[in-house]
Coordinates of C-alpha atoms in Angstrom, one line a residue:
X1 CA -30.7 -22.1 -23.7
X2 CA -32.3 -19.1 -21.5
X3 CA -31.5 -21.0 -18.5
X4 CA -27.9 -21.4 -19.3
X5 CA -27.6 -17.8 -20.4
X6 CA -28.9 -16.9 -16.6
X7 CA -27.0 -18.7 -15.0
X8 CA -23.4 -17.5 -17.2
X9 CA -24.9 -13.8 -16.9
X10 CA -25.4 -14.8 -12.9
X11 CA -21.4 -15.5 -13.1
X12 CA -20.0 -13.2 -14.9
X13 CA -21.6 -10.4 -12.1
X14 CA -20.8 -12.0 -9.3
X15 CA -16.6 -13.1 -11.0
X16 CA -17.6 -8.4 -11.0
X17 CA -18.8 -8.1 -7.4
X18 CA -22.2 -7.8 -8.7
X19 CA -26.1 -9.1 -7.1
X20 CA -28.8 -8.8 -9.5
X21 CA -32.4 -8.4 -8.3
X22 CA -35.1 -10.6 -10.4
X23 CA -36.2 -8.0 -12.8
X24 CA -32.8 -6.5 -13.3
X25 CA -32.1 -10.6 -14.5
X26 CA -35.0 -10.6 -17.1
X27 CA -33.5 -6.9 -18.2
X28 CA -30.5 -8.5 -19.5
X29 CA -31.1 -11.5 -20.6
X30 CA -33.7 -9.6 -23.3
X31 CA -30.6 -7.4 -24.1
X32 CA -28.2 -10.4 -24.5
X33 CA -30.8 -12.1 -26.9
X34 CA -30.6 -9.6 -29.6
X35 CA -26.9 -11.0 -30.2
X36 CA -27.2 -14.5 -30.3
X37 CA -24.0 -15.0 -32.0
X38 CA -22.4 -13.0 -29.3
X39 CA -23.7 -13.5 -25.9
X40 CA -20.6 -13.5 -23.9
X41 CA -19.3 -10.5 -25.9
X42 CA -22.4 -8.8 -24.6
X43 CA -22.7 -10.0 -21.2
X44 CA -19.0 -8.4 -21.3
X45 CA -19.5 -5.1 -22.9
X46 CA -22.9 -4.4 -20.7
X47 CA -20.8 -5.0 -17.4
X48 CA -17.9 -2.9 -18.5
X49 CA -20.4 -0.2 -18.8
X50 CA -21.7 -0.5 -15.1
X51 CA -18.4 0.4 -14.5
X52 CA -18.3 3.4 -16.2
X53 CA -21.9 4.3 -14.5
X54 CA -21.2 6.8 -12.0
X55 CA -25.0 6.9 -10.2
X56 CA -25.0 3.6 -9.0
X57 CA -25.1 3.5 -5.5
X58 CA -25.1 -0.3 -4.6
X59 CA -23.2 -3.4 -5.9
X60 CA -27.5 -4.5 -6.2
X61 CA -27.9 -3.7 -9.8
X62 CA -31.9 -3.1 -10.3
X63 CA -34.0 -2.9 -13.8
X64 CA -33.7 1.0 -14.0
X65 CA -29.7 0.9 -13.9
X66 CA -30.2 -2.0 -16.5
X67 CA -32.6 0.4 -18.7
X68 CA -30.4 2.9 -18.6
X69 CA -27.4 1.3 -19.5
X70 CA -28.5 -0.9 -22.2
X71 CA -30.0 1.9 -23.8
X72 CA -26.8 3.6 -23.9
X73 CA -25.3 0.5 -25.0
X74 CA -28.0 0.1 -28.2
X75 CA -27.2 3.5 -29.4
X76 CA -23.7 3.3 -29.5
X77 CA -24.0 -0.7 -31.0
X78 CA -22.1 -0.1 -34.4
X79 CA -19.0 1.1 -32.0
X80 CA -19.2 -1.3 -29.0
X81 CA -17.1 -3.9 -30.7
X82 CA -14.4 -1.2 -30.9
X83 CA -14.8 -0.3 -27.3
X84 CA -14.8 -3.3 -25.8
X85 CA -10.8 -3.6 -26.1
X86 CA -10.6 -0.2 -23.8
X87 CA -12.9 -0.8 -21.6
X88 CA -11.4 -4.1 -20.2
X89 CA -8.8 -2.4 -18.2
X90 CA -11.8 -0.5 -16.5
X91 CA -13.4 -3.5 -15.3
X92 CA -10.8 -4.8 -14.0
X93 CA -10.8 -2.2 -11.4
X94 CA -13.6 -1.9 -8.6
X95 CA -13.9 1.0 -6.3
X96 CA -15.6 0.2 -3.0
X97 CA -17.1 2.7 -0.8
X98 CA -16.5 3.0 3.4
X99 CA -20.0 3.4 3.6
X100 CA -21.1 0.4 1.5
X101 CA -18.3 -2.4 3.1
X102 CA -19.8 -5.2 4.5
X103 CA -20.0 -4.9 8.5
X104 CA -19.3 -8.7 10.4
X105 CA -19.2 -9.5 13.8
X106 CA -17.9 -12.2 16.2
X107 CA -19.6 -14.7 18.4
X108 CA -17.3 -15.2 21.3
X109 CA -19.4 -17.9 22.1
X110 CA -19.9 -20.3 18.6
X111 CA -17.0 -19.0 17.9
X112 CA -17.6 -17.7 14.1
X113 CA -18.6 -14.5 12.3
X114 CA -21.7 -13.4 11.2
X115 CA -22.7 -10.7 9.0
X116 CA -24.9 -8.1 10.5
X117 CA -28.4 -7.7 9.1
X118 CA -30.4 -4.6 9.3
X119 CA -29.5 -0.5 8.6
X120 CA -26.8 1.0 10.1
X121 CA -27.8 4.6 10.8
X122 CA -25.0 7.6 10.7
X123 CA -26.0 8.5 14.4
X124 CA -25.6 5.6 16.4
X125 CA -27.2 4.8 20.1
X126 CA -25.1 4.7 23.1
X127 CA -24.7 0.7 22.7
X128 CA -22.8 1.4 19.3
X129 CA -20.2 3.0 21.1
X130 CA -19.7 -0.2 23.2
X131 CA -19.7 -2.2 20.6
X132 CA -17.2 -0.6 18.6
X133 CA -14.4 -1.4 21.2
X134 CA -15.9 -5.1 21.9
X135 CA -15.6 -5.5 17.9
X136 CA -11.8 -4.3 18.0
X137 CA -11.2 -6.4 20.6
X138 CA -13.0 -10.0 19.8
X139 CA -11.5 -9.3 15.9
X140 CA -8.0 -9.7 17.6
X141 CA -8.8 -12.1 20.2
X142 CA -10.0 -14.5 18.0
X143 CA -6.7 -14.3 16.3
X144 CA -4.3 -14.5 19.3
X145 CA -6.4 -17.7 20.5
X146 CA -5.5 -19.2 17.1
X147 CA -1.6 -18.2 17.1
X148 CA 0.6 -21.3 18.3
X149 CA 2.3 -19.3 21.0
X150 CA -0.7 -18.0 23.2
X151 CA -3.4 -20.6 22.3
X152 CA -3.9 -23.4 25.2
X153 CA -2.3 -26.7 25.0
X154 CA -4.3 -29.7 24.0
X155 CA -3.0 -31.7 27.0
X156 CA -2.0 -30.7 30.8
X157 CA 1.5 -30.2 30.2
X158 CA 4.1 -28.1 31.7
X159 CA 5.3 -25.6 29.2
X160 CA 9.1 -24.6 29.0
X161 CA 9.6 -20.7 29.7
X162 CA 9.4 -20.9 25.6
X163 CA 6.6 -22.4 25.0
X164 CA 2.9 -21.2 25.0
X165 CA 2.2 -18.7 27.1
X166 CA -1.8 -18.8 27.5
X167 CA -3.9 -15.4 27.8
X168 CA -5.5 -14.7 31.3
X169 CA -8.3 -12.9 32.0
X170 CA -7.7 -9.9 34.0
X171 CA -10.3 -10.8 36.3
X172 CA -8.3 -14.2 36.9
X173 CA -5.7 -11.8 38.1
X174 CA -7.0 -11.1 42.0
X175 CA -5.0 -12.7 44.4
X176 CA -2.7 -14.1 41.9
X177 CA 1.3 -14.7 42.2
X178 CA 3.8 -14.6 39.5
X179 CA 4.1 -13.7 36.0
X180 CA 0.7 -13.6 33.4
X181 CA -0.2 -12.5 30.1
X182 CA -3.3 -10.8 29.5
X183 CA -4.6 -8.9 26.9
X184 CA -6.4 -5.7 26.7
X185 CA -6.9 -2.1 25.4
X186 CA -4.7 0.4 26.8
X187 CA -7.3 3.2 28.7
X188 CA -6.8 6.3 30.6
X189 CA -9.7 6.2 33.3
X190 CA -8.3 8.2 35.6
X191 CA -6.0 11.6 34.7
X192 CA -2.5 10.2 35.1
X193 CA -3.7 6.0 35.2
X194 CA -3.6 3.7 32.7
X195 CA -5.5 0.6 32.7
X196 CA -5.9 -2.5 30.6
X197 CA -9.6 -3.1 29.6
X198 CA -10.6 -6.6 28.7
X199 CA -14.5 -7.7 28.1
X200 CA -14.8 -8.2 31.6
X201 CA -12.5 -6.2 33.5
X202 CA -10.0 -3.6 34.3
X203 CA -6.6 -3.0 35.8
X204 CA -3.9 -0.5 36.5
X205 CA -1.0 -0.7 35.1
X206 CA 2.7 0.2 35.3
X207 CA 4.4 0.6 31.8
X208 CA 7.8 2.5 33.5
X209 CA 9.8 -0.7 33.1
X210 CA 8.2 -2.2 30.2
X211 CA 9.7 -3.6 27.4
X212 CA 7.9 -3.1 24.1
X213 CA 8.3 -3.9 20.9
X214 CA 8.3 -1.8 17.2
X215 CA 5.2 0.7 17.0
X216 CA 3.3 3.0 18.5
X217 CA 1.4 2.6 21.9
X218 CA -0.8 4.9 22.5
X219 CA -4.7 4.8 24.1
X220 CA -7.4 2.8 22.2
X221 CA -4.4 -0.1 21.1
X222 CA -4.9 -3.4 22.1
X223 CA -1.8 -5.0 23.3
X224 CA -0.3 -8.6 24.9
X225 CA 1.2 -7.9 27.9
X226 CA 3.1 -9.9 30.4
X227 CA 3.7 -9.0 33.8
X228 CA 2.8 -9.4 37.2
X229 CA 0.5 -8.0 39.9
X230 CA 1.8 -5.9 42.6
X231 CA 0.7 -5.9 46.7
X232 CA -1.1 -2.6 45.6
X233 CA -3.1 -3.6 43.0
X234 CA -1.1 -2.4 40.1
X235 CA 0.2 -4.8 37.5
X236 CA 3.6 -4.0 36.8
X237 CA 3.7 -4.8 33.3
X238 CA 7.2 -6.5 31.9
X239 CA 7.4 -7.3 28.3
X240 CA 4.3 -5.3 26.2
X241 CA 3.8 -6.1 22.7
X242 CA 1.2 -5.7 20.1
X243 CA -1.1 -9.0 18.8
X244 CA 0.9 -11.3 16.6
X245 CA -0.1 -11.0 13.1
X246 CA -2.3 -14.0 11.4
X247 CA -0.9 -14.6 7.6
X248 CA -3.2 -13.9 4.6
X249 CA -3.9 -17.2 3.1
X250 CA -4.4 -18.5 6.5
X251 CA -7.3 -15.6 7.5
X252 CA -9.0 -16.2 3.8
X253 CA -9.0 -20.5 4.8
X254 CA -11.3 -19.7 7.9
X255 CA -13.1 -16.7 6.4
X256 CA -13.7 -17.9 2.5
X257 CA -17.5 -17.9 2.6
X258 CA -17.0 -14.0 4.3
X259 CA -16.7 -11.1 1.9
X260 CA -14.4 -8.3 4.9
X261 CA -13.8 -6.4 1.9
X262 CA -16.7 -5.4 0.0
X263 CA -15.4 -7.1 -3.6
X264 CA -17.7 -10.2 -3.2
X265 CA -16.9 -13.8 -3.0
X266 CA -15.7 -16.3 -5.4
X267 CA -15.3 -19.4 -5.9
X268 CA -12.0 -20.9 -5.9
X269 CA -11.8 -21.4 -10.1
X270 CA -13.1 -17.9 -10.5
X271 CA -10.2 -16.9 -8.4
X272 CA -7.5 -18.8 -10.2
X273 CA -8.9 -17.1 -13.6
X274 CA -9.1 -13.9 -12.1
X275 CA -5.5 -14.5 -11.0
X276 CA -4.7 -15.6 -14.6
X277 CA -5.8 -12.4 -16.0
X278 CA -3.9 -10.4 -13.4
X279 CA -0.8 -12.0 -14.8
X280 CA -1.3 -10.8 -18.4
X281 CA -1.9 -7.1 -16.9
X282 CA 1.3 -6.4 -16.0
X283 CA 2.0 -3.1 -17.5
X284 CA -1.6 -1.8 -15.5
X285 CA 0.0 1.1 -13.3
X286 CA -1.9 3.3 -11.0
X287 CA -0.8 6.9 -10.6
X288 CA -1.5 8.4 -7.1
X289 CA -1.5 12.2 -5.9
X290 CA -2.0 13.6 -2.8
X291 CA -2.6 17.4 -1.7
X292 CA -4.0 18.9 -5.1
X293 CA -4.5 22.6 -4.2
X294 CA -6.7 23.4 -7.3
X295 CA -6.7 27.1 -5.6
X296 CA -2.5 27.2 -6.4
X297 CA -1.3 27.8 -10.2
X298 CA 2.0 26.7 -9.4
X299 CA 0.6 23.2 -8.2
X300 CA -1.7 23.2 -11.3
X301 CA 0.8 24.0 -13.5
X302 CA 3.2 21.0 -12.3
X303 CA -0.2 18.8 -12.3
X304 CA -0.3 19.4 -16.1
X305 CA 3.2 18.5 -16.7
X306 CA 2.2 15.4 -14.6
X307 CA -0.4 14.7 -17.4
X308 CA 1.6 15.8 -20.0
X309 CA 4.3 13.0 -19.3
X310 CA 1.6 10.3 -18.7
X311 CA 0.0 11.3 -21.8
X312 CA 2.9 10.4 -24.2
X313 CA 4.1 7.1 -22.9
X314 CA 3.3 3.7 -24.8
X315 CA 0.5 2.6 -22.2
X316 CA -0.7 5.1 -20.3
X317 CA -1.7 4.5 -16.6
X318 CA -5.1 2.3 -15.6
X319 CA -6.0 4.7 -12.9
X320 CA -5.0 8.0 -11.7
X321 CA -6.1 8.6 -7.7
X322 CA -6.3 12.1 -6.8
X323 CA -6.8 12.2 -2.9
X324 CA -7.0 15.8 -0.7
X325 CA -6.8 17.9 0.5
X326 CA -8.0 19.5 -2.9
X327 CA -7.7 23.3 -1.5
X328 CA -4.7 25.0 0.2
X329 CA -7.3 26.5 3.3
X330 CA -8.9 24.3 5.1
X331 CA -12.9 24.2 4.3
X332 CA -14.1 25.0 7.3
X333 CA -17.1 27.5 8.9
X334 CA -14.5 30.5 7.7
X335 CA -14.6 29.3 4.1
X336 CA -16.9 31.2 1.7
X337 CA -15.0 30.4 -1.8
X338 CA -17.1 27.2 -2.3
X339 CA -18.4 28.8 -5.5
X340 CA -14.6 29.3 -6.9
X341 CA -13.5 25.9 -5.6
X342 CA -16.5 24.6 -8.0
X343 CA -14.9 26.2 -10.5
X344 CA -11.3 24.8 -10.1
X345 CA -12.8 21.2 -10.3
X346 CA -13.9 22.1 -13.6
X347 CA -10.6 24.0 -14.7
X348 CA -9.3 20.5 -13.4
X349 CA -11.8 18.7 -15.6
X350 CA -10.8 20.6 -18.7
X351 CA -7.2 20.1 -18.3
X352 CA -7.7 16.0 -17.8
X353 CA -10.1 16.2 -21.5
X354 CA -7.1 17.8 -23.2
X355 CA -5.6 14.7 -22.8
X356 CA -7.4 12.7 -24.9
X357 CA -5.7 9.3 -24.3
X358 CA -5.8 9.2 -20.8
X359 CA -9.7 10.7 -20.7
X360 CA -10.4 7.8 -23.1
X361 CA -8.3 4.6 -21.5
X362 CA -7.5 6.2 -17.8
X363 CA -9.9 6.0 -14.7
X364 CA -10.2 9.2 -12.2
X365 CA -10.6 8.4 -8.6
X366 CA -11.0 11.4 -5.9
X367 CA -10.9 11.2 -2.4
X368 CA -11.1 13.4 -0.1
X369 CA -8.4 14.9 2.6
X370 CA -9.0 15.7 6.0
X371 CA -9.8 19.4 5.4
X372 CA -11.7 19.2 2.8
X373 CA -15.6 20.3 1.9
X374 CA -18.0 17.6 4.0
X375 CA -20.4 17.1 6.9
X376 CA -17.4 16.9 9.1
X377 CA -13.9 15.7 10.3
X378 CA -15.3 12.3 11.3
X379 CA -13.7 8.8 9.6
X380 CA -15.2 7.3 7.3
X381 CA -15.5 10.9 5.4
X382 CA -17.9 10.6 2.7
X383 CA -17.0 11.8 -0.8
X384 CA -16.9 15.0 -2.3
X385 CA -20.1 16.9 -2.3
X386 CA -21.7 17.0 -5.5
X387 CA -21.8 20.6 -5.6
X388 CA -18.3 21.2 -6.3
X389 CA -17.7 18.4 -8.5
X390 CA -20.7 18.8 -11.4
X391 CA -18.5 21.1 -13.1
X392 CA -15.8 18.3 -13.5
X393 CA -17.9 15.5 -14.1
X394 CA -19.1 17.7 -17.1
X395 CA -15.7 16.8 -19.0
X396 CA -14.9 13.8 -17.6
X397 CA -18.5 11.8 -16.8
X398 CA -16.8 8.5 -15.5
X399 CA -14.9 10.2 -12.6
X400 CA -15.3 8.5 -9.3
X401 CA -15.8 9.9 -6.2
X402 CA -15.5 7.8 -3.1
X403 CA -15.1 7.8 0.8
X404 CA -12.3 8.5 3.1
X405 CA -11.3 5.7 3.5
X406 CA -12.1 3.3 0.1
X407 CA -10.6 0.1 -1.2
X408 CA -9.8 -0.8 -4.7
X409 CA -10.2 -4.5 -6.0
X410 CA -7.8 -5.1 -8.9
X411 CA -8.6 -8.6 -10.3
X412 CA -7.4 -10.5 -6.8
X413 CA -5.2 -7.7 -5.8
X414 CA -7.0 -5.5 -2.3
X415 CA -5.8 -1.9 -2.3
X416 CA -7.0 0.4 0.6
X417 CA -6.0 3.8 0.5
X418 CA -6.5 6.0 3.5
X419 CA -5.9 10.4 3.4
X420 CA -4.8 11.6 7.2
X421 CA -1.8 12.9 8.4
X422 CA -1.8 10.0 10.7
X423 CA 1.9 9.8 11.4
X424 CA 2.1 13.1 13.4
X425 CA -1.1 11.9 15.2
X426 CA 0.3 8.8 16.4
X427 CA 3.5 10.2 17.4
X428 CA 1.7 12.8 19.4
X429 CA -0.5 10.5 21.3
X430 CA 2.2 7.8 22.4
X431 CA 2.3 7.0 26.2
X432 CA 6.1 5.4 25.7
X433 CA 8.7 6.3 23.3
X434 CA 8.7 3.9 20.2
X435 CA 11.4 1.0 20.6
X436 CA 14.8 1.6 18.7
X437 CA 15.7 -2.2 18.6
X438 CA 14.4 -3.2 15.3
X439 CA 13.9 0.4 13.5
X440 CA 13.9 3.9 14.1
X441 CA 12.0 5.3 11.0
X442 CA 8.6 6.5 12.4
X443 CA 6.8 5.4 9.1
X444 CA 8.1 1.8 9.7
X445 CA 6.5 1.7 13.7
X446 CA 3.5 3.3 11.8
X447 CA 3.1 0.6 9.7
X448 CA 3.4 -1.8 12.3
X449 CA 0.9 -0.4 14.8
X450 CA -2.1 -0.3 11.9
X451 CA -1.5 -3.6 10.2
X452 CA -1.3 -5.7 13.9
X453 CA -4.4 -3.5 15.3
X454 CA -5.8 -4.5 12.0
X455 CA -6.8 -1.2 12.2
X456 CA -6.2 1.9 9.7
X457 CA -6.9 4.7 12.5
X458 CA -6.4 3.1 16.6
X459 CA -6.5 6.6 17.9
X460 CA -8.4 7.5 20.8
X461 CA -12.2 8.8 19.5
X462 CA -11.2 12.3 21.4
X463 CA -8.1 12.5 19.2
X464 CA -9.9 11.4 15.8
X465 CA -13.5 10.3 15.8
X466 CA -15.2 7.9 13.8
X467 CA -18.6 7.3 13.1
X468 CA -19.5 4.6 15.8
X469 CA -21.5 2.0 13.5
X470 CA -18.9 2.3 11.0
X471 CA -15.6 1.5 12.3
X472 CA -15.8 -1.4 10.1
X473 CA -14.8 0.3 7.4
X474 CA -11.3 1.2 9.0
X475 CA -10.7 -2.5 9.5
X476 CA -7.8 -5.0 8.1
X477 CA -8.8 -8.3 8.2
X478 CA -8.0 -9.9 6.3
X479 CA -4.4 -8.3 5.4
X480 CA -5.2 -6.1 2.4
X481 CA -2.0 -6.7 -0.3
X482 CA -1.3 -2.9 -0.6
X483 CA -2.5 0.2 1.6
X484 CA -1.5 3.7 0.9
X485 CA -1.2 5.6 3.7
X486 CA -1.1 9.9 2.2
X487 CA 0.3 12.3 4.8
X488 CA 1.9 15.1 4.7
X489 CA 5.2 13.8 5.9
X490 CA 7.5 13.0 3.2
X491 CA 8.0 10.1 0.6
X492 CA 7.9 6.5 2.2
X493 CA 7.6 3.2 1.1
X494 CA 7.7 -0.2 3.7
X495 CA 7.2 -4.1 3.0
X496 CA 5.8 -5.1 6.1
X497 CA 4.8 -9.1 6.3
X498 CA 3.9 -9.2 2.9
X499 CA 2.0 -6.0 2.7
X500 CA 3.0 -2.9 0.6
X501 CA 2.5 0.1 2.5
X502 CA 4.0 3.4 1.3
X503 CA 2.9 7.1 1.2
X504 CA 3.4 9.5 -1.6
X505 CA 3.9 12.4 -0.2
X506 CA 2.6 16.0 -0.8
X507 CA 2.5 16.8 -4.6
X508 CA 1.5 20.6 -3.2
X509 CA 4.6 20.6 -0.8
X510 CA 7.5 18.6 -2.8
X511 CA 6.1 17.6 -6.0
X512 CA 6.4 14.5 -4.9
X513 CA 3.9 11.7 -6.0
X514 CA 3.7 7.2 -6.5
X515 CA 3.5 5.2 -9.5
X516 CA 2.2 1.8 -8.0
X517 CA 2.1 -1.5 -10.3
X518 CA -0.3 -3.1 -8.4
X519 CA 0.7 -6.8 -10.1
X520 CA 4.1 -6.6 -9.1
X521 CA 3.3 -4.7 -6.3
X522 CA 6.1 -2.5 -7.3
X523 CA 6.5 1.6 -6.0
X524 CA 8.0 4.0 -7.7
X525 CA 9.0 7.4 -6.2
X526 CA 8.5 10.3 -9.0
X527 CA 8.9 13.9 -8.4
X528 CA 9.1 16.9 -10.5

């Protein structure tokens, strides 16, 4: 019987997102025995409290975060029956660190990914810089070269002006006549002159008479461009678009043995009973707030009328994410009220605890903003530093608190949500105006330019930098189903190709804030 209890406890973790080391195993299945009638009940109830456990650090459970969860577990026995029932919304919901997503990279040449073995250190060397771009580029490269339209035809046939249109090297391009499309990353290597940068080679180009398509084109995106070269070098560039986008379904077919998002893979009848349980969770509802100054009484004050209303409805919300910036100054070398902010995280913490439903059934997610206490301005940001949040986590013990960026996994359902006022970034740092043809909202050519550079953040590393060996973490590929995009700029909300994108909005600035149902993948705008 042993062995088949392993093996259903060896399930169950991984159906969580779960690895077990050896001992850790042995750990739990002596804790499953005491209930012999009950195993499944138990296997349950121990995972639902990793959830709740705040101090691991890895999706590797060992023995001591066994130990010390099944000893919490055997105290409280004569009521874990009782909590079971509440703590099954928690488990559904996974929180997945920047720093902890898996990093993959493509061979060019066997043409498949492969995960990357080994530590990947904060400060990388010179080559991770390199790599970053050749990463960018091969992830979208080996999506064009599988879209119908640019991939080469089986047989030597003429194609009609509407048929495929196959990528060129730009090194092909020397002493070549008449129109080609190549594809490469947009670079300024001279004040004044652009160039397109492939894996190989370079070329100026000539966007005057370009014309492009919805989004934003600044340095750093990777584009498809057709055009032809000039007597002076220059390749005067005609139509200019962004990489087509690959469907969902279609990315998960090649990649199912790949976990790109950090939730761990299942097999397919996991999935379907994952899917299953999705269904029957309809009324789940996340809550999400962005700009919290916890140094303003008048933001506080509306916060608790927030919580007040939540509080009182029939099923109150699965998850409330608070995201930055959580002071109204920005914490930089000129801040000195650390020790005050510490304190408004636990005035924050007290006013969540006198609300007992949602402290009891609710999850607490903080992430930080781009101004916020940390090491620095680079992406990913790490979370909060534990300084300032002890006081809160004295009232409410099973807050989480992740990275800038993080994803959520909710049953099948992939949530990133990302804190940067990226819109007035991007519009900044364009090199053409954004096309009018299909849309004029600037959220809308937003939306576009991150989903098709599969990409949360394709700004130029002067503009916004990112820690070299983790630009991973930014990535979208596969298509995530949801990605909240907080800014500054007001309310939005755009269905772009299947993927829910919205922001919002500043709760500090217009009360504004999102409920988000994430099985319907319904928004709703709410303000005070």
């Amino acid at each position: 019987m042993s062995g088949q209890t392993r093996k259903k406890i060896q399930k169950k973790m991984k159906i969580r997102g779960y690895g077990l080391r050896m001992d850790a195993l042995d750990e739990i299945l002596s804790f499953v025995n005491r209930f012999p009638d009950a195993e499944d009940e138990a296997i349950d109830l121990l995972l639902d409290q990793f959830e709740h456990e705040s101090s691991l650090k890895s999706s590797i459970i060992d023995k001591e975060s066994v130990n010390r969860v099944t000893s919490v577990l055997l105290q409280a026995e004569a009521a874990a029956e009782g909590d079971s029932g509440s703590a099954s919304n928690h488990s559904a919901i996974r929180v997945i660190d920047a720093f902890l997503v898996p990093k993959f990279r493509y061979d060019s040449i066997k043409k498949h990914f492969y995960q990357h073995a080994g530590s990947l250190p904060i400060h990388g060397e010179a080559s991770a810089k390199a790599a970053l771009y050749r990463d960018r580029f091969l992830l979208l490269f080996q999506r064009v070269s599988r879209d119908q339209h640019f991939s080469r035809p089986s047989f030597d046939v003429v194609n009609s002006e509407f048929g495929s249109c196959e990528i060129s090297t730009i090194q092909s391009l020397v002493g070549q006549t008449g129109r080609r499309w190549v594809m490469g990353v947009i670079s300024q290597l001279e004040d004044g002159h652009f160039y397109l940068e492939d894996l190989a080679a370079s070329v100026e180009i000539d966007l005057s008479k370009a014309k492009i398509t919805t989004g934003f084109f600044t340095e750093n995106t990777i584009v498809v461009a057709e055009g032809e070269m000039l007597v002076d070098g220059i390749f005067q560039v005609i139509t200019c678009g962004f990489p087509p986008l690959e469907d969902r379904d279609q990315s998960l077919k090649l990649l199912a043995e790949y976990d790109f998002f950090g939730g761990g893979t299942l097999k397919k009848e996991d999935t379907l009973r994952l899917a299953d349980l999705e269904k029957r969770a309809a009324n789940d509802m996340f809550v999400i707030l962005s700009d919290i100054w916890l140094d303003n009484e008048e933001v506080m004050g509306k916060l608790e009328v927030v919580l007040d209303g939540f509080e009182s409805v029939e099923v109150v919300p699965s998850l409330f994410v608070f995201m930055g910036n959580f002071c109204s100054h920005p914490c930089n070398l000129s801040f000195h009220s650390f020790s005050s902010l510490r304190l408004q995280f636990g005035k924050l913490g007290q006013m969540i605890a006198a609300h007992p439903r949602l402290k009891e059934h609710s999850r607490f997610l903080f992430i930080p903003g781009p101004d916020d206490a940390g090491p620095s301005t680079v992406l990913p940001r790490c979370a909060l530093p534990k300084y300032l949040t002890e006081e809160l986590k004295k009232y409410i013990p099973n807050a989480i608190f992740s990275s800038n960026p993080c994803r959520i996994k909710f049953y099948t359902q992939e949530i990133v949500f990302f804190r940067q006022d990226l819109l007035y970034r991007m519009r900044r740092s364009c090199l053409i105006p954004p096309s009018r043809e299909e849309t004029d909202d600037p959220f809308e050519h937003l939306v576009a330019t991150i989903t098709h550079q599969s990409h949360l953040c394709p700004l130029p590393l002067t503009v916004q930098p990112i820690i070299w060996n983790y630009d991973h973490s930014l990535h979208l590929y596969p298509t995530p189903h949801a990605i909240v995009l907080a800014d500054k700029s007001e309310q939005k909300a755009f269905k772009y190709t299947g993927i829910t994108c919205f922001n919002p909005g500043s709760f500090s600035s217009d009360s504004t804030f999102v409920a988000y149902r994430p099985c319907t993948q319904e928004v709703e705008f709410s303000a005070l």
